Amino acid sequence: MEKRHPNHPGEMGTDAQLAERERAPDELNARARAVGLLIDAGVPFVVGGAYAYATYTGIYRDTKDLDLFPRKADALRALQVLEKDGWRTERADEVWLYKAFKGDYFVDFIFSSGNGVAVVDDEWFEHAPRATIFGHECLVAPAEEMIWSKAFVNERERYDGADVNHLLLKAGRNMDWERMMRRFDRYWEVLLSHLMMFRFAYPSERDAIPEWVMAELMSRTLHTLREGCWEEKLCRGNLISRVNYHVDIHHWGFSDGRSWDENERQRGDESGARSGLENSVGGGR
């Protein structure tokens, strides 16, 4: 149960006790039990959220829940396992989120980013390091996939840009940047925006980002300048915020960019080919 005032920001720092100091023992025991039950049942997941973030950055913070990242089919299995243990479960959003509750305490099962882009797939597991979480050896979400997911969180009440910056600072020099570029692919401008903010925040650490990455993304930017405006009046802002671009789409005449993007992705999946937006210069549409 959240003990602090809801408007009070969660305390953070390098003291590991910050992750648990505000949490009741029963809540921590519930988290540990969930992890243990899922491991015993053979349900695959990687640990994300504050626990994974601390693994990479050494920054600890109070967190009101435990974020586990399974594939969607395994998220349903996870709910079934916890239901047998008396947890109340909820399929909160079929795009990205299921939940399980033990009284006032809960676990989030996240199988995609909220916009349906950063889907949990086999690579989340193939590249996941291991860490001890609640006494269990667990897979931890790869830093690359954490950034892929967090990069799209740009709401008024929550912006994960600082998390992205800290992950880049602490893990950027060891990241698989070819995979990162492939993950963002048609959303390369979102990646570039975060990398530019990183360069602003840490001018002495610019070499955490390979030069070839910045050169490629800047080349794509120059290409879009030559390309000019799109013919279709489209707002893709709702891929990074559900709320903030409602007026644009419902009152200002912009087409729904998220729906457009979902259709483009589906067309790509059905044809077995990548969308024109995903070419090396990002110029198709």
PDB file of C-alpha atoms in Angstrom, residues 47-204:
ATOM      1  CA  VAL A  47      12.226  -8.355 -14.265  1.00  0.00           C
ATOM      2  CA  GLY A  48      11.810  -4.719 -15.255  1.00  0.00           C
ATOM      3  CA  GLY A  49      10.841  -1.477 -13.579  1.00  0.00           C
ATOM      4  CA  ALA A  50      12.718  -0.075 -10.606  1.00  0.00           C
ATOM      5  CA  TYR A  51      14.504  -3.342  -9.835  1.00  0.00           C
ATOM      6  CA  ALA A  52      16.002  -3.647 -13.325  1.00  0.00           C
ATOM      7  CA  TYR A  53      16.775   0.071 -13.384  1.00  0.00           C
ATOM      8  CA  ALA A  54      18.750  -0.257 -10.154  1.00  0.00           C
ATOM      9  CA  THR A  55      20.649  -3.242 -11.557  1.00  0.00           C
ATOM     10  CA  TYR A  56      22.070  -1.093 -14.346  1.00  0.00           C
ATOM     11  CA  THR A  57      22.340   2.332 -12.752  1.00  0.00           C
ATOM     12  CA  GLY A  58      22.789   1.779  -9.028  1.00  0.00           C
ATOM     13  CA  ILE A  59      19.888   4.195  -8.486  1.00  0.00           C
ATOM     14  CA  TYR A  60      17.270   2.915  -6.062  1.00  0.00           C
ATOM     15  CA  ARG A  61      13.812   4.326  -5.510  1.00  0.00           C
ATOM     16  CA  ASP A  62      10.621   3.546  -3.729  1.00  0.00           C
ATOM     17  CA  THR A  63       8.273   1.624  -6.007  1.00  0.00           C
ATOM     18  CA  LYS A  64       4.631   0.785  -5.425  1.00  0.00           C
ATOM     19  CA  ASP A  65       4.653  -2.366  -7.553  1.00  0.00           C
ATOM     20  CA  LEU A  66       6.729  -5.082  -9.134  1.00  0.00           C
ATOM     21  CA  ASP A  67       7.026  -4.968 -12.933  1.00  0.00           C
ATOM     22  CA  LEU A  68       7.518  -8.316 -14.653  1.00  0.00           C
ATOM     23  CA  PHE A  69       7.822  -8.583 -18.438  1.00  0.00           C
ATOM     24  CA  PRO A  70       6.580 -11.863 -19.962  1.00  0.00           C
ATOM     25  CA  ARG A  71       5.482 -12.621 -23.488  1.00  0.00           C
ATOM     26  CA  LYS A  72       1.734 -12.059 -23.764  1.00  0.00           C
ATOM     27  CA  ALA A  73       0.844 -15.756 -23.815  1.00  0.00           C
ATOM     28  CA  ASP A  74       2.948 -16.281 -20.703  1.00  0.00           C
ATOM     29  CA  ALA A  75       1.291 -13.284 -19.015  1.00  0.00           C
ATOM     30  CA  LEU A  76      -1.973 -15.200 -19.128  1.00  0.00           C
ATOM     31  CA  ARG A  77      -0.230 -18.241 -17.632  1.00  0.00           C
ATOM     32  CA  ALA A  78       1.172 -16.014 -14.893  1.00  0.00           C
ATOM     33  CA  LEU A  79      -2.326 -14.859 -13.963  1.00  0.00           C
ATOM     34  CA  GLN A  80      -3.501 -18.449 -13.756  1.00  0.00           C
ATOM     35  CA  VAL A  81      -0.604 -19.397 -11.459  1.00  0.00           C
ATOM     36  CA  LEU A  82      -1.302 -16.536  -9.084  1.00  0.00           C
ATOM     37  CA  GLU A  83      -5.070 -17.099  -9.163  1.00  0.00           C
ATOM     38  CA  LYS A  84      -4.465 -20.575  -7.756  1.00  0.00           C
ATOM     39  CA  ASP A  85      -2.598 -18.910  -4.892  1.00  0.00           C
ATOM     40  CA  GLY A  86      -5.558 -16.669  -4.120  1.00  0.00           C
ATOM     41  CA  TRP A  87      -4.531 -13.548  -6.018  1.00  0.00           C
ATOM     42  CA  ARG A  88      -7.161 -11.442  -7.749  1.00  0.00           C
ATOM     43  CA  THR A  89      -6.237 -10.897 -11.374  1.00  0.00           C
ATOM     44  CA  GLU A  90      -7.187  -8.348 -13.993  1.00  0.00           C
ATOM     45  CA  ARG A  91      -6.585  -8.203 -17.740  1.00  0.00           C
ATOM     46  CA  ALA A  92      -6.280  -4.430 -17.590  1.00  0.00           C
ATOM     47  CA  ASP A  93      -5.353  -3.720 -21.206  1.00  0.00           C
ATOM     48  CA  GLU A  94      -4.993  -6.345 -23.919  1.00  0.00           C
ATOM     49  CA  VAL A  95      -2.410  -4.197 -25.692  1.00  0.00           C
ATOM     50  CA  TRP A  96       0.156  -4.216 -22.907  1.00  0.00           C
ATOM     51  CA  LEU A  97      -0.866  -4.909 -19.286  1.00  0.00           C
ATOM     52  CA  TYR A  98      -2.266  -7.549 -16.933  1.00  0.00           C
ATOM     53  CA  LYS A  99      -2.319  -7.209 -13.137  1.00  0.00           C
ATOM     54  CA  ALA A 100      -2.426  -9.474 -10.097  1.00  0.00           C
ATOM     55  CA  PHE A 101      -3.438  -8.302  -6.617  1.00  0.00           C
ATOM     56  CA  LYS A 102      -2.672  -9.772  -3.203  1.00  0.00           C
ATOM     57  CA  GLY A 103      -4.897  -7.610  -1.019  1.00  0.00           C
ATOM     58  CA  ASP A 104      -3.592  -4.053  -1.434  1.00  0.00           C
ATOM     59  CA  TYR A 105      -0.377  -5.167  -3.135  1.00  0.00           C
ATOM     60  CA  PHE A 106       0.039  -5.882  -6.818  1.00  0.00           C
ATOM     61  CA  VAL A 107       2.285  -7.095  -9.615  1.00  0.00           C
ATOM     62  CA  ASP A 108       2.165  -5.712 -13.155  1.00  0.00           C
ATOM     63  CA  PHE A 109       2.679  -8.068 -16.093  1.00  0.00           C
ATOM     64  CA  ILE A 110       3.801  -5.879 -18.983  1.00  0.00           C
ATOM     65  CA  PHE A 111       4.026  -7.521 -22.398  1.00  0.00           C
ATOM     66  CA  SER A 112       4.406  -4.408 -24.546  1.00  0.00           C
ATOM     67  CA  SER A 113       4.769  -0.669 -24.328  1.00  0.00           C
ATOM     68  CA  GLY A 114       1.394   1.018 -23.928  1.00  0.00           C
ATOM     69  CA  ASN A 115       1.311   1.968 -27.611  1.00  0.00           C
ATOM     70  CA  GLY A 116       1.831  -1.627 -28.749  1.00  0.00           C
ATOM     71  CA  VAL A 117       5.271  -0.972 -30.255  1.00  0.00           C
ATOM     72  CA  ALA A 118       7.840  -2.409 -27.817  1.00  0.00           C
ATOM     73  CA  VAL A 119       6.429  -5.941 -27.673  1.00  0.00           C
ATOM     74  CA  VAL A 120       8.148  -8.449 -25.399  1.00  0.00           C
ATOM     75  CA  ASP A 121       9.620 -11.066 -27.717  1.00  0.00           C
ATOM     76  CA  ASP A 122      12.351 -13.699 -27.604  1.00  0.00           C
ATOM     77  CA  GLU A 123      15.152 -11.123 -27.711  1.00  0.00           C
ATOM     78  CA  TRP A 124      14.155  -9.754 -24.307  1.00  0.00           C
ATOM     79  CA  PHE A 125      15.164 -13.169 -22.964  1.00  0.00           C
ATOM     80  CA  GLU A 126      18.125 -13.911 -25.227  1.00  0.00           C
ATOM     81  CA  HIS A 127      19.977 -10.760 -24.143  1.00  0.00           C
ATOM     82  CA  ALA A 128      18.844 -10.567 -20.514  1.00  0.00           C
ATOM     83  CA  PRO A 129      21.508 -10.600 -17.785  1.00  0.00           C
ATOM     84  CA  ARG A 130      20.858 -12.334 -14.481  1.00  0.00           C
ATOM     85  CA  ALA A 131      20.492 -10.790 -11.041  1.00  0.00           C
ATOM     86  CA  THR A 132      19.224 -11.873  -7.652  1.00  0.00           C
ATOM     87  CA  ILE A 133      15.762 -10.434  -7.007  1.00  0.00           C
ATOM     88  CA  PHE A 134      14.000 -11.308  -3.732  1.00  0.00           C
ATOM     89  CA  GLY A 135      16.408 -14.170  -3.233  1.00  0.00           C
ATOM     90  CA  HIS A 136      15.753 -15.687  -6.664  1.00  0.00           C
ATOM     91  CA  GLU A 137      18.071 -15.681  -9.648  1.00  0.00           C
ATOM     92  CA  CYS A 138      16.070 -13.853 -12.312  1.00  0.00           C
ATOM     93  CA  LEU A 139      16.514 -12.591 -15.825  1.00  0.00           C
ATOM     94  CA  VAL A 140      16.578  -8.796 -15.954  1.00  0.00           C
ATOM     95  CA  ALA A 141      15.227  -6.809 -18.896  1.00  0.00           C
ATOM     96  CA  PRO A 142      18.081  -5.808 -21.251  1.00  0.00           C
ATOM     97  CA  ALA A 143      19.033  -2.141 -21.103  1.00  0.00           C
ATOM     98  CA  GLU A 144      18.350  -1.789 -24.829  1.00  0.00           C
ATOM     99  CA  GLU A 145      14.787  -3.042 -24.489  1.00  0.00           C
ATOM    100  CA  MET A 146      14.218  -0.935 -21.374  1.00  0.00           C
ATOM    101  CA  ILE A 147      15.155   2.162 -23.360  1.00  0.00           C
ATOM    102  CA  TRP A 148      12.991   1.026 -26.280  1.00  0.00           C
ATOM    103  CA  SER A 149      10.004   0.795 -23.944  1.00  0.00           C
ATOM    104  CA  LYS A 150      10.696   3.879 -21.812  1.00  0.00           C
ATOM    105  CA  ALA A 151      11.373   6.143 -24.791  1.00  0.00           C
ATOM    106  CA  PHE A 152       7.648   6.286 -25.586  1.00  0.00           C
ATOM    107  CA  VAL A 153       6.572   7.405 -22.094  1.00  0.00           C
ATOM    108  CA  ASN A 154       6.004  11.138 -22.511  1.00  0.00           C
ATOM    109  CA  GLU A 155       2.882  11.896 -20.515  1.00  0.00           C
ATOM    110  CA  ARG A 156       2.309  15.060 -18.476  1.00  0.00           C
ATOM    111  CA  GLU A 157       2.339  13.072 -15.257  1.00  0.00           C
ATOM    112  CA  ARG A 158       5.172  10.761 -16.249  1.00  0.00           C
ATOM    113  CA  TYR A 159       8.208  11.231 -18.439  1.00  0.00           C
ATOM    114  CA  ASP A 160      10.889   8.532 -18.511  1.00  0.00           C
ATOM    115  CA  GLY A 161      13.571  10.640 -20.189  1.00  0.00           C
ATOM    116  CA  ALA A 162      15.762  10.803 -17.083  1.00  0.00           C
ATOM    117  CA  ASP A 163      15.614   7.010 -16.801  1.00  0.00           C
ATOM    118  CA  VAL A 164      16.710   6.739 -20.429  1.00  0.00           C
ATOM    119  CA  ASN A 165      19.570   9.152 -19.772  1.00  0.00           C
ATOM    120  CA  HIS A 166      20.798   7.229 -16.741  1.00  0.00           C
ATOM    121  CA  LEU A 167      20.638   3.928 -18.610  1.00  0.00           C
ATOM    122  CA  LEU A 168      22.637   5.466 -21.459  1.00  0.00           C
ATOM    123  CA  LEU A 169      25.144   6.896 -19.005  1.00  0.00           C
ATOM    124  CA  LYS A 170      25.738   3.643 -17.147  1.00  0.00           C
ATOM    125  CA  ALA A 171      25.238   1.062 -19.900  1.00  0.00           C
ATOM    126  CA  GLY A 172      25.561   2.918 -23.205  1.00  0.00           C
ATOM    127  CA  ARG A 173      29.179   1.965 -23.864  1.00  0.00           C
ATOM    128  CA  ASN A 174      28.313  -1.731 -23.640  1.00  0.00           C
ATOM    129  CA  MET A 175      25.013  -1.676 -25.513  1.00  0.00           C
ATOM    130  CA  ASP A 176      24.270  -3.454 -28.761  1.00  0.00           C
ATOM    131  CA  TRP A 177      23.624  -0.349 -30.816  1.00  0.00           C
ATOM    132  CA  GLU A 178      22.790  -2.242 -33.988  1.00  0.00           C
ATOM    133  CA  ARG A 179      19.969  -3.921 -32.094  1.00  0.00           C
ATOM    134  CA  MET A 180      18.922  -0.597 -30.602  1.00  0.00           C
ATOM    135  CA  MET A 181      18.711   0.971 -34.056  1.00  0.00           C
ATOM    136  CA  ARG A 182      16.725  -1.993 -35.314  1.00  0.00           C
ATOM    137  CA  ARG A 183      14.350  -1.779 -32.354  1.00  0.00           C
ATOM    138  CA  PHE A 184      13.547   1.869 -33.014  1.00  0.00           C
ATOM    139  CA  ASP A 185      13.643   1.492 -36.805  1.00  0.00           C
ATOM    140  CA  ARG A 186      10.571   3.444 -38.001  1.00  0.00           C
ATOM    141  CA  TYR A 187      10.631   5.432 -34.720  1.00  0.00           C
ATOM    142  CA  TRP A 188      14.206   6.605 -35.133  1.00  0.00           C
ATOM    143  CA  GLU A 189      13.260  10.232 -34.443  1.00  0.00           C
ATOM    144  CA  VAL A 190      12.137   9.208 -30.943  1.00  0.00           C
ATOM    145  CA  LEU A 191      15.542   7.647 -30.319  1.00  0.00           C
ATOM    146  CA  LEU A 192      17.333  10.699 -31.703  1.00  0.00           C
ATOM    147  CA  SER A 193      15.344  13.010 -29.433  1.00  0.00           C
ATOM    148  CA  HIS A 194      16.507  11.073 -26.374  1.00  0.00           C
ATOM    149  CA  LEU A 195      20.095  10.914 -27.569  1.00  0.00           C
ATOM    150  CA  MET A 196      20.150  14.676 -28.056  1.00  0.00           C
ATOM    151  CA  MET A 197      18.821  15.176 -24.527  1.00  0.00           C
ATOM    152  CA  PHE A 198      21.544  12.842 -23.269  1.00  0.00           C
ATOM    153  CA  ARG A 199      24.203  14.905 -25.029  1.00  0.00           C
ATOM    154  CA  PHE A 200      22.734  18.027 -23.455  1.00  0.00           C
ATOM    155  CA  ALA A 201      22.641  16.504 -19.975  1.00  0.00           C
ATOM    156  CA  TYR A 202      26.115  14.931 -20.147  1.00  0.00           C
ATOM    157  CA  PRO A 203      28.383  16.874 -22.518  1.00  0.00           C
ATOM    158  CA  SER A 204      31.433  15.143 -21.031  1.00  0.00           C
TER     159      SER A 204
END
